[in-house]
Amino acid sequence: MRKFLVQQIINNQVCQSIYSEMQLISYLDMSDCYDGEYKIYDVTDFGQVREVFYDGWLPGRLIKVTDSDGNVVVSGYGTDH
């Protein structure tokens, strides 16, 4: 199971949380309700931190996160809220 570090800027402070794959998909599903910046890092492998990227809301409510080479790291489906 992959783990992700999400850094957010909230009230000019950096806040950090670790998410599982499912938690990350849920977070990204609701990200349109949040203001502010965030960055996502794959921290699954010991001693390695790789930035990954949310590709935006895709057809069929697909949520896809890719690495810098465009490989899908995790994907899932959002809800219509």
mmCIF file as gemmi writes it, N, C-alpha and C atoms, coordinates in Angstrom:
data_model
loop_
_atom_site.group_PDB
_atom_site.id
_atom_site.type_symbol
_atom_site.label_atom_id
_atom_site.label_alt_id
_atom_site.label_comp_id
_atom_site.label_asym_id
_atom_site.label_entity_id
_atom_site.label_seq_id
_atom_site.pdbx_PDB_ins_code
_atom_site.Cartn_x
_atom_site.Cartn_y
_atom_site.Cartn_z
_atom_site.occupancy
_atom_site.B_iso_or_equiv
_atom_site.pdbx_formal_charge
_atom_site.auth_seq_id
_atom_site.auth_asym_id
_atom_site.pdbx_PDB_model_num
ATOM 1 N N . MET Axp A 1 ? 0.84 -1.174 0 1 0 ? 1 A 1
ATOM 2 C CA . MET Axp A 1 ? 0 0 0 1 0 ? 1 A 1
ATOM 3 C C . MET Axp A 1 ? 0.892 1.246 0 1 0 ? 1 A 1
ATOM 4 N N . ARG Axp A 2 ? 0.562 2.168 -0.869 1 0 ? 2 A 1
ATOM 5 C CA . ARG Axp A 2 ? 1.319 3.413 -0.975 1 0 ? 2 A 1
ATOM 6 C C . ARG Axp A 2 ? 0.894 4.403 0.116 1 0 ? 2 A 1
ATOM 7 N N . LYS Axp A 3 ? 1.831 5.276 0.456 1 0 ? 3 A 1
ATOM 8 C CA . LYS Axp A 3 ? 1.579 6.361 1.406 1 0 ? 3 A 1
ATOM 9 C C . LYS Axp A 3 ? 1.96 7.667 0.745 1 0 ? 3 A 1
ATOM 10 N N . PHE Axp A 4 ? 1.188 8.714 1.024 1 0 ? 4 A 1
ATOM 11 C CA . PHE Axp A 4 ? 1.398 10.012 0.41 1 0 ? 4 A 1
ATOM 12 C C . PHE Axp A 4 ? 1.452 11.102 1.468 1 0 ? 4 A 1
ATOM 13 N N . LEU Axp A 5 ? 2.407 12 1.295 1 0 ? 5 A 1
ATOM 14 C CA . LEU Axp A 5 ? 2.501 13.187 2.133 1 0 ? 5 A 1
ATOM 15 C C . LEU Axp A 5 ? 1.831 14.312 1.366 1 0 ? 5 A 1
ATOM 16 N N . VAL Axp A 6 ? 0.847 14.948 1.999 1 0 ? 6 A 1
ATOM 17 C CA . VAL Axp A 6 ? 0.187 16.095 1.396 1 0 ? 6 A 1
ATOM 18 C C . VAL Axp A 6 ? 0.551 17.318 2.225 1 0 ? 6 A 1
ATOM 19 N N . GLN Axp A 7 ? 1.134 18.306 1.555 1 0 ? 7 A 1
ATOM 20 C CA . GLN Axp A 7 ? 1.45 19.582 2.195 1 0 ? 7 A 1
ATOM 21 C C . GLN Axp A 7 ? 0.45 20.607 1.684 1 0 ? 7 A 1
ATOM 22 N N . GLN Axp A 8 ? -0.146 21.329 2.63 1 0 ? 8 A 1
ATOM 23 C CA . GLN Axp A 8 ? -1.109 22.362 2.293 1 0 ? 8 A 1
ATOM 24 C C . GLN Axp A 8 ? -0.662 23.676 2.917 1 0 ? 8 A 1
ATOM 25 N N . ILE Axp A 9 ? -1.031 24.769 2.28 1 0 ? 9 A 1
ATOM 26 C CA . ILE Axp A 9 ? -0.835 26.09 2.875 1 0 ? 9 A 1
ATOM 27 C C . ILE Axp A 9 ? -2.199 26.517 3.406 1 0 ? 9 A 1
ATOM 28 N N . ILE Axp A 10 ? -2.295 26.644 4.708 1 0 ? 10 A 1
ATOM 29 C CA . ILE Axp A 10 ? -3.531 27.071 5.358 1 0 ? 10 A 1
ATOM 30 C C . ILE Axp A 10 ? -3.184 28.256 6.255 1 0 ? 10 A 1
ATOM 31 N N . ASN Axp A 11 ? -3.818 29.39 5.987 1 0 ? 11 A 1
ATOM 32 C CA . ASN Axp A 11 ? -3.545 30.613 6.759 1 0 ? 11 A 1
ATOM 33 C C . ASN Axp A 11 ? -2.053 30.919 6.812 1 0 ? 11 A 1
ATOM 34 N N . ASN Axp A 12 ? -1.4 30.808 5.657 1 0 ? 12 A 1
ATOM 35 C CA . ASN Axp A 12 ? 0.032 31.103 5.522 1 0 ? 12 A 1
ATOM 36 C C . ASN Axp A 12 ? 0.934 30.177 6.324 1 0 ? 12 A 1
ATOM 37 N N . GLN Axp A 13 ? 0.44 29.011 6.71 1 0 ? 13 A 1
ATOM 38 C CA . GLN Axp A 13 ? 1.255 28.013 7.402 1 0 ? 13 A 1
ATOM 39 C C . GLN Axp A 13 ? 1.219 26.707 6.613 1 0 ? 13 A 1
ATOM 40 N N . VAL Axp A 14 ? 2.349 26.006 6.624 1 0 ? 14 A 1
ATOM 41 C CA . VAL Axp A 14 ? 2.418 24.71 5.956 1 0 ? 14 A 1
ATOM 42 C C . VAL Axp A 14 ? 1.909 23.639 6.909 1 0 ? 14 A 1
ATOM 43 N N . CYS Axp A 15 ? 0.893 22.912 6.458 1 0 ? 15 A 1
ATOM 44 C CA . CYS Axp A 15 ? 0.328 21.805 7.231 1 0 ? 15 A 1
ATOM 45 C C . CYS Axp A 15 ? 0.604 20.525 6.45 1 0 ? 15 A 1
ATOM 46 N N . GLN Axp A 16 ? 0.944 19.452 7.158 1 0 ? 16 A 1
ATOM 47 C CA . GLN Axp A 16 ? 1.308 18.206 6.491 1 0 ? 16 A 1
ATOM 48 C C . GLN Axp A 16 ? 0.526 17.039 7.078 1 0 ? 16 A 1
ATOM 49 N N . SER Axp A 17 ? 0.135 16.124 6.207 1 0 ? 17 A 1
ATOM 50 C CA . SER Axp A 17 ? -0.574 14.917 6.628 1 0 ? 17 A 1
ATOM 51 C C . SER Axp A 17 ? -0.143 13.76 5.742 1 0 ? 17 A 1
ATOM 52 N N . ILE Axp A 18 ? -0.178 12.563 6.316 1 0 ? 18 A 1
ATOM 53 C CA . ILE Axp A 18 ? 0.1 11.335 5.571 1 0 ? 18 A 1
ATOM 54 C C . ILE Axp A 18 ? -1.241 10.678 5.223 1 0 ? 18 A 1
ATOM 55 N N . TYR Axp A 19 ? -1.389 10.281 3.956 1 0 ? 19 A 1
ATOM 56 C CA . TYR Axp A 19 ? -2.629 9.69 3.468 1 0 ? 19 A 1
ATOM 57 C C . TYR Axp A 19 ? -2.364 8.326 2.847 1 0 ? 19 A 1
ATOM 58 N N . SER Axp A 20 ? -3.315 7.422 3.007 1 0 ? 20 A 1
ATOM 59 C CA . SER Axp A 20 ? -3.309 6.165 2.256 1 0 ? 20 A 1
ATOM 60 C C . SER Axp A 20 ? -3.842 6.467 0.857 1 0 ? 20 A 1
ATOM 61 N N . GLU Axp A 21 ? -3.84 5.49 -0.008 1 0 ? 21 A 1
ATOM 62 C CA . GLU Axp A 21 ? -4.358 5.673 -1.364 1 0 ? 21 A 1
ATOM 63 C C . GLU Axp A 21 ? -5.823 6.126 -1.341 1 0 ? 21 A 1
ATOM 64 N N . MET Axp A 22 ? -6.632 5.444 -0.564 1 0 ? 22 A 1
ATOM 65 C CA . MET Axp A 22 ? -8.063 5.776 -0.498 1 0 ? 22 A 1
ATOM 66 C C . MET Axp A 22 ? -8.289 7.154 0.106 1 0 ? 22 A 1
ATOM 67 N N . GLN Axp A 23 ? -7.526 7.487 1.133 1 0 ? 23 A 1
ATOM 68 C CA . GLN Axp A 23 ? -7.662 8.804 1.755 1 0 ? 23 A 1
ATOM 69 C C . GLN Axp A 23 ? -7.266 9.908 0.778 1 0 ? 23 A 1
ATOM 70 N N . LEU Axp A 24 ? -6.225 9.66 -0.023 1 0 ? 24 A 1
ATOM 71 C CA . LEU Axp A 24 ? -5.794 10.652 -1 1 0 ? 24 A 1
ATOM 72 C C . LEU Axp A 24 ? -6.87 10.871 -2.057 1 0 ? 24 A 1
ATOM 73 N N . ILE Axp A 25 ? -7.468 9.81 -2.551 1 0 ? 25 A 1
ATOM 74 C CA . ILE Axp A 25 ? -8.541 9.937 -3.54 1 0 ? 25 A 1
ATOM 75 C C . ILE Axp A 25 ? -9.695 10.74 -2.942 1 0 ? 25 A 1
ATOM 76 N N . SER Axp A 26 ? -10.066 10.467 -1.697 1 0 ? 26 A 1
ATOM 77 C CA . SER Axp A 26 ? -11.14 11.223 -1.034 1 0 ? 26 A 1
ATOM 78 C C . SER Axp A 26 ? -10.772 12.686 -0.877 1 0 ? 26 A 1
ATOM 79 N N . TYR Axp A 27 ? -9.527 12.95 -0.494 1 0 ? 27 A 1
ATOM 80 C CA . TYR Axp A 27 ? -9.064 14.33 -0.343 1 0 ? 27 A 1
ATOM 81 C C . TYR Axp A 27 ? -9.154 15.068 -1.684 1 0 ? 27 A 1
ATOM 82 N N . LEU Axp A 28 ? -8.66 14.448 -2.741 1 0 ? 28 A 1
ATOM 83 C CA . LEU Axp A 28 ? -8.682 15.082 -4.052 1 0 ? 28 A 1
ATOM 84 C C . LEU Axp A 28 ? -10.103 15.246 -4.571 1 0 ? 28 A 1
ATOM 85 N N . ASP Axp A 29 ? -10.975 14.314 -4.243 1 0 ? 29 A 1
ATOM 86 C CA . ASP Axp A 29 ? -12.385 14.4 -4.625 1 0 ? 29 A 1
ATOM 87 C C . ASP Axp A 29 ? -12.998 15.686 -4.072 1 0 ? 29 A 1
ATOM 88 N N . MET Axp A 30 ? -12.637 16.042 -2.869 1 0 ? 30 A 1
ATOM 89 C CA . MET Axp A 30 ? -13.208 17.219 -2.213 1 0 ? 30 A 1
ATOM 90 C C . MET Axp A 30 ? -12.347 18.471 -2.383 1 0 ? 30 A 1
ATOM 91 N N . SER Axp A 31 ? -11.224 18.377 -3.093 1 0 ? 31 A 1
ATOM 92 C CA . SER Axp A 31 ? -10.29 19.498 -3.186 1 0 ? 31 A 1
ATOM 93 C C . SER Axp A 31 ? -10.899 20.745 -3.83 1 0 ? 31 A 1
ATOM 94 N N . ASP Axp A 32 ? -11.966 20.581 -4.606 1 0 ? 32 A 1
ATOM 95 C CA . ASP Axp A 32 ? -12.606 21.755 -5.189 1 0 ? 32 A 1
ATOM 96 C C . ASP Axp A 32 ? -13.32 22.593 -4.127 1 0 ? 32 A 1
ATOM 97 N N . CYS Axp A 33 ? -13.477 22.052 -2.929 1 0 ? 33 A 1
ATOM 98 C CA . CYS Axp A 33 ? -14.123 22.778 -1.828 1 0 ? 33 A 1
ATOM 99 C C . CYS Axp A 33 ? -13.12 23.529 -0.959 1 0 ? 33 A 1
ATOM 100 N N . TYR Axp A 34 ? -11.825 23.334 -1.207 1 0 ? 34 A 1
ATOM 101 C CA . TYR Axp A 34 ? -10.784 23.954 -0.392 1 0 ? 34 A 1
ATOM 102 C C . TYR Axp A 34 ? -10.134 25.096 -1.153 1 0 ? 34 A 1
ATOM 103 N N . ASP Axp A 35 ? -9.746 26.099 -0.403 1 0 ? 35 A 1
ATOM 104 C CA . ASP Axp A 35 ? -8.91 27.154 -0.962 1 0 ? 35 A 1
ATOM 105 C C . ASP Axp A 35 ? -7.47 26.826 -0.62 1 0 ? 35 A 1
ATOM 106 N N . GLY Axp A 36 ? -6.57 27.359 -1.374 1 0 ? 36 A 1
ATOM 107 C CA . GLY Axp A 36 ? -5.165 27.198 -1.028 1 0 ? 36 A 1
ATOM 108 C C . GLY Axp A 36 ? -4.432 26.231 -1.917 1 0 ? 36 A 1
ATOM 109 N N . GLU Axp A 37 ? -3.161 26.223 -1.701 1 0 ? 37 A 1
ATOM 110 C CA . GLU Axp A 37 ? -2.231 25.409 -2.469 1 0 ? 37 A 1
ATOM 111 C C . GLU Axp A 37 ? -1.96 24.085 -1.764 1 0 ? 37 A 1
ATOM 112 N N . TYR Axp A 38 ? -1.631 23.073 -2.546 1 0 ? 38 A 1
ATOM 113 C CA . TYR Axp A 38 ? -1.17 21.817 -1.947 1 0 ? 38 A 1
ATOM 114 C C . TYR Axp A 38 ? -0.203 21.139 -2.901 1 0 ? 38 A 1
ATOM 115 N N . LYS Axp A 39 ? 0.652 20.325 -2.331 1 0 ? 39 A 1
ATOM 116 C CA . LYS Axp A 39 ? 1.58 19.488 -3.097 1 0 ? 39 A 1
ATOM 117 C C . LYS Axp A 39 ? 1.469 18.081 -2.539 1 0 ? 39 A 1
ATOM 118 N N . ILE Axp A 40 ? 1.696 17.098 -3.419 1 0 ? 40 A 1
ATOM 119 C CA . ILE Axp A 40 ? 1.562 15.696 -3.032 1 0 ? 40 A 1
ATOM 120 C C . ILE Axp A 40 ? 2.879 14.985 -3.321 1 0 ? 40 A 1
ATOM 121 N N . TYR Axp A 41 ? 3.307 14.177 -2.354 1 0 ? 41 A 1
ATOM 122 C CA . TYR Axp A 41 ? 4.548 13.416 -2.494 1 0 ? 41 A 1
ATOM 123 C C . TYR Axp A 41 ? 4.283 11.948 -2.176 1 0 ? 41 A 1
ATOM 124 N N . ASP Axp A 42 ? 4.842 11.064 -2.98 1 0 ? 42 A 1
ATOM 125 C CA . ASP Axp A 42 ? 4.802 9.629 -2.705 1 0 ? 42 A 1
ATOM 126 C C . ASP Axp A 42 ? 5.959 9.329 -1.755 1 0 ? 42 A 1
ATOM 127 N N . VAL Axp A 43 ? 5.64 8.862 -0.565 1 0 ? 43 A 1
ATOM 128 C CA . VAL Axp A 43 ? 6.655 8.559 0.449 1 0 ? 43 A 1
ATOM 129 C C . VAL Axp A 43 ? 6.622 7.074 0.816 1 0 ? 43 A 1
ATOM 130 N N . THR Axp A 44 ? 6.199 6.248 -0.12 1 0 ? 44 A 1
ATOM 131 C CA . THR Axp A 44 ? 6.049 4.814 0.121 1 0 ? 44 A 1
ATOM 132 C C . THR Axp A 44 ? 7.379 4.139 0.436 1 0 ? 44 A 1
ATOM 133 N N . ASP Axp A 45 ? 8.399 4.443 -0.347 1 0 ? 45 A 1
ATOM 134 C CA . ASP Axp A 45 ? 9.691 3.776 -0.203 1 0 ? 45 A 1
ATOM 135 C C . ASP Axp A 45 ? 10.564 4.504 0.803 1 0 ? 45 A 1
ATOM 136 N N . PHE Axp A 46 ? 11.147 3.765 1.712 1 0 ? 46 A 1
ATOM 137 C CA . PHE Axp A 46 ? 11.992 4.319 2.768 1 0 ? 46 A 1
ATOM 138 C C . PHE Axp A 46 ? 13.097 5.198 2.176 1 0 ? 46 A 1
ATOM 139 N N . GLY Axp A 47 ? 13.199 6.413 2.688 1 0 ? 47 A 1
ATOM 140 C CA . GLY Axp A 47 ? 14.256 7.328 2.277 1 0 ? 47 A 1
ATOM 141 C C . GLY Axp A 47 ? 14.038 8.007 0.939 1 0 ? 47 A 1
ATOM 142 N N . GLN Axp A 48 ? 12.878 7.794 0.312 1 0 ? 48 A 1
ATOM 143 C CA . GLN Axp A 48 ? 12.613 8.411 -0.985 1 0 ? 48 A 1
ATOM 144 C C . GLN Axp A 48 ? 11.344 9.245 -0.929 1 0 ? 48 A 1
ATOM 145 N N . VAL Axp A 49 ? 11.416 10.422 -1.502 1 0 ? 49 A 1
ATOM 146 C CA . VAL Axp A 49 ? 10.267 11.32 -1.602 1 0 ? 49 A 1
ATOM 147 C C . VAL Axp A 49 ? 10.166 11.749 -3.06 1 0 ? 49 A 1
ATOM 148 N N . ARG Axp A 50 ? 9.032 11.413 -3.687 1 0 ? 50 A 1
ATOM 149 C CA . ARG Axp A 50 ? 8.831 11.77 -5.097 1 0 ? 50 A 1
ATOM 150 C C . ARG Axp A 50 ? 7.554 12.594 -5.219 1 0 ? 50 A 1
ATOM 151 N N . GLU Axp A 51 ? 7.669 13.764 -5.842 1 0 ? 51 A 1
ATOM 152 C CA . GLU Axp A 51 ? 6.466 14.561 -6.067 1 0 ? 51 A 1
ATOM 153 C C . GLU Axp A 51 ? 5.6 13.875 -7.121 1 0 ? 51 A 1
ATOM 154 N N . VAL Axp A 52 ? 4.298 13.85 -6.862 1 0 ? 52 A 1
ATOM 155 C CA . VAL Axp A 52 ? 3.325 13.305 -7.81 1 0 ? 52 A 1
ATOM 156 C C . VAL Axp A 52 ? 2.28 14.384 -8.076 1 0 ? 52 A 1
ATOM 157 N N . PHE Axp A 53 ? 1.474 14.176 -9.113 1 0 ? 53 A 1
ATOM 158 C CA . PHE Axp A 53 ? 0.62 15.242 -9.604 1 0 ? 53 A 1
ATOM 159 C C . PHE Axp A 53 ? -0.81 14.765 -9.837 1 0 ? 53 A 1
ATOM 160 N N . TYR Axp A 54 ? -1.758 15.564 -9.362 1 0 ? 54 A 1
ATOM 161 C CA . TYR Axp A 54 ? -3.178 15.333 -9.61 1 0 ? 54 A 1
ATOM 162 C C . TYR Axp A 54 ? -3.491 15.88 -10.993 1 0 ? 54 A 1
ATOM 163 N N . ASP Axp A 55 ? -4.067 15.056 -11.85 1 0 ? 55 A 1
ATOM 164 C CA . ASP Axp A 55 ? -4.326 15.442 -13.239 1 0 ? 55 A 1
ATOM 165 C C . ASP Axp A 55 ? -5.636 16.201 -13.429 1 0 ? 55 A 1
ATOM 166 N N . GLY Axp A 56 ? -6.331 16.521 -12.37 1 0 ? 56 A 1
ATOM 167 C CA . GLY Axp A 56 ? -7.595 17.247 -12.488 1 0 ? 56 A 1
ATOM 168 C C . GLY Axp A 56 ? -8.765 16.3 -12.659 1 0 ? 56 A 1
ATOM 169 N N . TRP Axp A 57 ? -9.949 16.879 -12.629 1 0 ? 57 A 1
ATOM 170 C CA . TRP Axp A 57 ? -11.187 16.1 -12.738 1 0 ? 57 A 1
ATOM 171 C C . TRP Axp A 57 ? -11.299 15.575 -14.163 1 0 ? 57 A 1
ATOM 172 N N . LEU Axp A 58 ? -11.337 14.269 -14.316 1 0 ? 58 A 1
ATOM 173 C CA . LEU Axp A 58 ? -11.388 13.644 -15.638 1 0 ? 58 A 1
ATOM 174 C C . LEU Axp A 58 ? -12.777 13.076 -15.896 1 0 ? 58 A 1
ATOM 175 N N . PRO Axp A 59 ? -13.133 12.796 -17.146 1 0 ? 59 A 1
ATOM 176 C CA . PRO Axp A 59 ? -14.458 12.252 -17.454 1 0 ? 59 A 1
ATOM 177 C C . PRO Axp A 59 ? -14.797 11.028 -16.603 1 0 ? 59 A 1
ATOM 178 N N . GLY Axp A 60 ? -16.062 10.937 -16.224 1 0 ? 60 A 1
ATOM 179 C CA . GLY Axp A 60 ? -16.533 9.817 -15.417 1 0 ? 60 A 1
ATOM 180 C C . GLY Axp A 60 ? -16.121 9.919 -13.955 1 0 ? 60 A 1
ATOM 181 N N . ARG Axp A 61 ? -15.734 11.127 -13.504 1 0 ? 61 A 1
ATOM 182 C CA . ARG Axp A 61 ? -15.31 11.384 -12.116 1 0 ? 61 A 1
ATOM 183 C C . ARG Axp A 61 ? -14.012 10.663 -11.766 1 0 ? 61 A 1
ATOM 184 N N . LEU Axp A 62 ? -13.208 10.333 -12.782 1 0 ? 62 A 1
ATOM 185 C CA . LEU Axp A 62 ? -11.933 9.666 -12.555 1 0 ? 62 A 1
ATOM 186 C C . LEU Axp A 62 ? -10.941 10.634 -11.921 1 0 ? 62 A 1
ATOM 187 N N . ILE Axp A 63 ? -10.286 10.173 -10.884 1 0 ? 63 A 1
ATOM 188 C CA . ILE Axp A 63 ? -9.22 10.911 -10.217 1 0 ? 63 A 1
ATOM 189 C C . ILE Axp A 63 ? -7.947 10.115 -10.453 1 0 ? 63 A 1
ATOM 190 N N . LYS Axp A 64 ? -6.945 10.805 -11.039 1 0 ? 64 A 1
ATOM 191 C CA . LYS Axp A 64 ? -5.713 10.113 -11.397 1 0 ? 64 A 1
ATOM 192 C C . LYS Axp A 64 ? -4.533 10.924 -10.885 1 0 ? 64 A 1
ATOM 193 N N . VAL Axp A 65 ? -3.576 10.229 -10.26 1 0 ? 65 A 1
ATOM 194 C CA . VAL Axp A 65 ? -2.352 10.844 -9.767 1 0 ? 65 A 1
ATOM 195 C C . VAL Axp A 65 ? -1.199 10.185 -10.523 1 0 ? 65 A 1
ATOM 196 N N . THR Axp A 66 ? -0.325 11.018 -11.109 1 0 ? 66 A 1
ATOM 197 C CA . THR Axp A 66 ? 0.774 10.501 -11.914 1 0 ? 66 A 1
ATOM 198 C C . THR Axp A 66 ? 2.118 10.994 -11.385 1 0 ? 66 A 1
ATOM 199 N N . ASP Axp A 67 ? 3.175 10.279 -11.77 1 0 ? 67 A 1
ATOM 200 C CA . ASP Axp A 67 ? 4.532 10.718 -11.417 1 0 ? 67 A 1
ATOM 201 C C . ASP Axp A 67 ? 5.048 11.653 -12.506 1 0 ? 67 A 1
ATOM 202 N N . SER Axp A 68 ? 6.287 12.095 -12.391 1 0 ? 68 A 1
ATOM 203 C CA . SER Axp A 68 ? 6.847 13.052 -13.346 1 0 ? 68 A 1
ATOM 204 C C . SER Axp A 68 ? 7.003 12.477 -14.751 1 0 ? 68 A 1
ATOM 205 N N . ASP Axp A 69 ? 6.966 11.148 -14.883 1 0 ? 69 A 1
ATOM 206 C CA . ASP Axp A 69 ? 7.046 10.5 -16.201 1 0 ? 69 A 1
ATOM 207 C C . ASP Axp A 69 ? 5.674 10.237 -16.809 1 0 ? 69 A 1
ATOM 208 N N . GLY Axp A 70 ? 4.604 10.607 -16.087 1 0 ? 70 A 1
ATOM 209 C CA . GLY Axp A 70 ? 3.248 10.383 -16.579 1 0 ? 70 A 1
ATOM 210 C C . GLY Axp A 70 ? 2.669 9.033 -16.231 1 0 ? 70 A 1
ATOM 211 N N . ASN Axp A 71 ? 3.399 8.23 -15.447 1 0 ? 71 A 1
ATOM 212 C CA . ASN Axp A 71 ? 2.892 6.921 -15.021 1 0 ? 71 A 1
ATOM 213 C C . ASN Axp A 71 ? 1.849 7.099 -13.923 1 0 ? 71 A 1
ATOM 214 N N . VAL Axp A 72 ? 0.767 6.336 -14.006 1 0 ? 72 A 1
ATOM 215 C CA . VAL Axp A 72 ? -0.281 6.412 -12.989 1 0 ? 72 A 1
ATOM 216 C C . VAL Axp A 72 ? 0.223 5.773 -11.708 1 0 ? 72 A 1
ATOM 217 N N . VAL Axp A 73 ? 0.171 6.542 -10.621 1 0 ? 73 A 1
ATOM 218 C CA . VAL Axp A 73 ? 0.603 6.071 -9.314 1 0 ? 73 A 1
ATOM 219 C C . VAL Axp A 73 ? -0.592 5.526 -8.538 1 0 ? 73 A 1
ATOM 220 N N . VAL Axp A 74 ? -1.712 6.231 -8.627 1 0 ? 74 A 1
ATOM 221 C CA . VAL Axp A 74 ? -2.952 5.806 -7.975 1 0 ? 74 A 1
ATOM 222 C C . VAL Axp A 74 ? -4.113 6.45 -8.729 1 0 ? 74 A 1
ATOM 223 N N . SER Axp A 75 ? -5.236 5.745 -8.765 1 0 ? 75 A 1
ATOM 224 C CA . SER Axp A 75 ? -6.43 6.311 -9.389 1 0 ? 75 A 1
ATOM 225 C C . SER Axp A 75 ? -7.662 5.765 -8.688 1 0 ? 75 A 1
ATOM 226 N N . GLY Axp A 76 ? -8.743 6.471 -8.857 1 0 ? 76 A 1
ATOM 227 C CA . GLY Axp A 76 ? -10.016 6.071 -8.254 1 0 ? 76 A 1
ATOM 228 C C . GLY Axp A 76 ? -11.094 7.014 -8.759 1 0 ? 76 A 1
ATOM 229 N N . TYR Axp A 77 ? -12.282 6.868 -8.213 1 0 ? 77 A 1
ATOM 230 C CA . TYR Axp A 77 ? -13.405 7.656 -8.685 1 0 ? 77 A 1
ATOM 231 C C . TYR Axp A 77 ? -13.931 8.541 -7.567 1 0 ? 77 A 1
ATOM 232 N N . GLY Axp A 78 ? -14.248 9.771 -7.954 1 0 ? 78 A 1
ATOM 233 C CA . GLY Axp A 78 ? -14.818 10.718 -7.02 1 0 ? 78 A 1
ATOM 234 C C . GLY Axp A 78 ? -16.327 10.603 -6.977 1 0 ? 78 A 1
ATOM 235 N N . THR Axp A 79 ? -16.91 11.44 -6.149 1 0 ? 79 A 1
ATOM 236 C CA . THR Axp A 79 ? -18.367 11.465 -5.996 1 0 ? 79 A 1
ATOM 237 C C . THR Axp A 79 ? -18.899 12.74 -6.625 1 0 ? 79 A 1
ATOM 238 N N . ASP Axp A 80 ? -20.157 12.719 -6.983 1 0 ? 80 A 1
ATOM 239 C CA . ASP Axp A 80 ? -20.803 13.902 -7.517 1 0 ? 80 A 1
ATOM 240 C C . ASP Axp A 80 ? -21.372 14.675 -6.333 1 0 ? 80 A 1
ATOM 241 N N . HIS Axp A 81 ? -20.672 15.696 -5.916 1 0 ? 81 A 1
ATOM 242 C CA . HIS Axp A 81 ? -21.11 16.477 -4.742 1 0 ? 81 A 1
ATOM 243 C C . HIS Axp A 81 ? -21.369 17.924 -5.096 1 0 ? 81 A 1
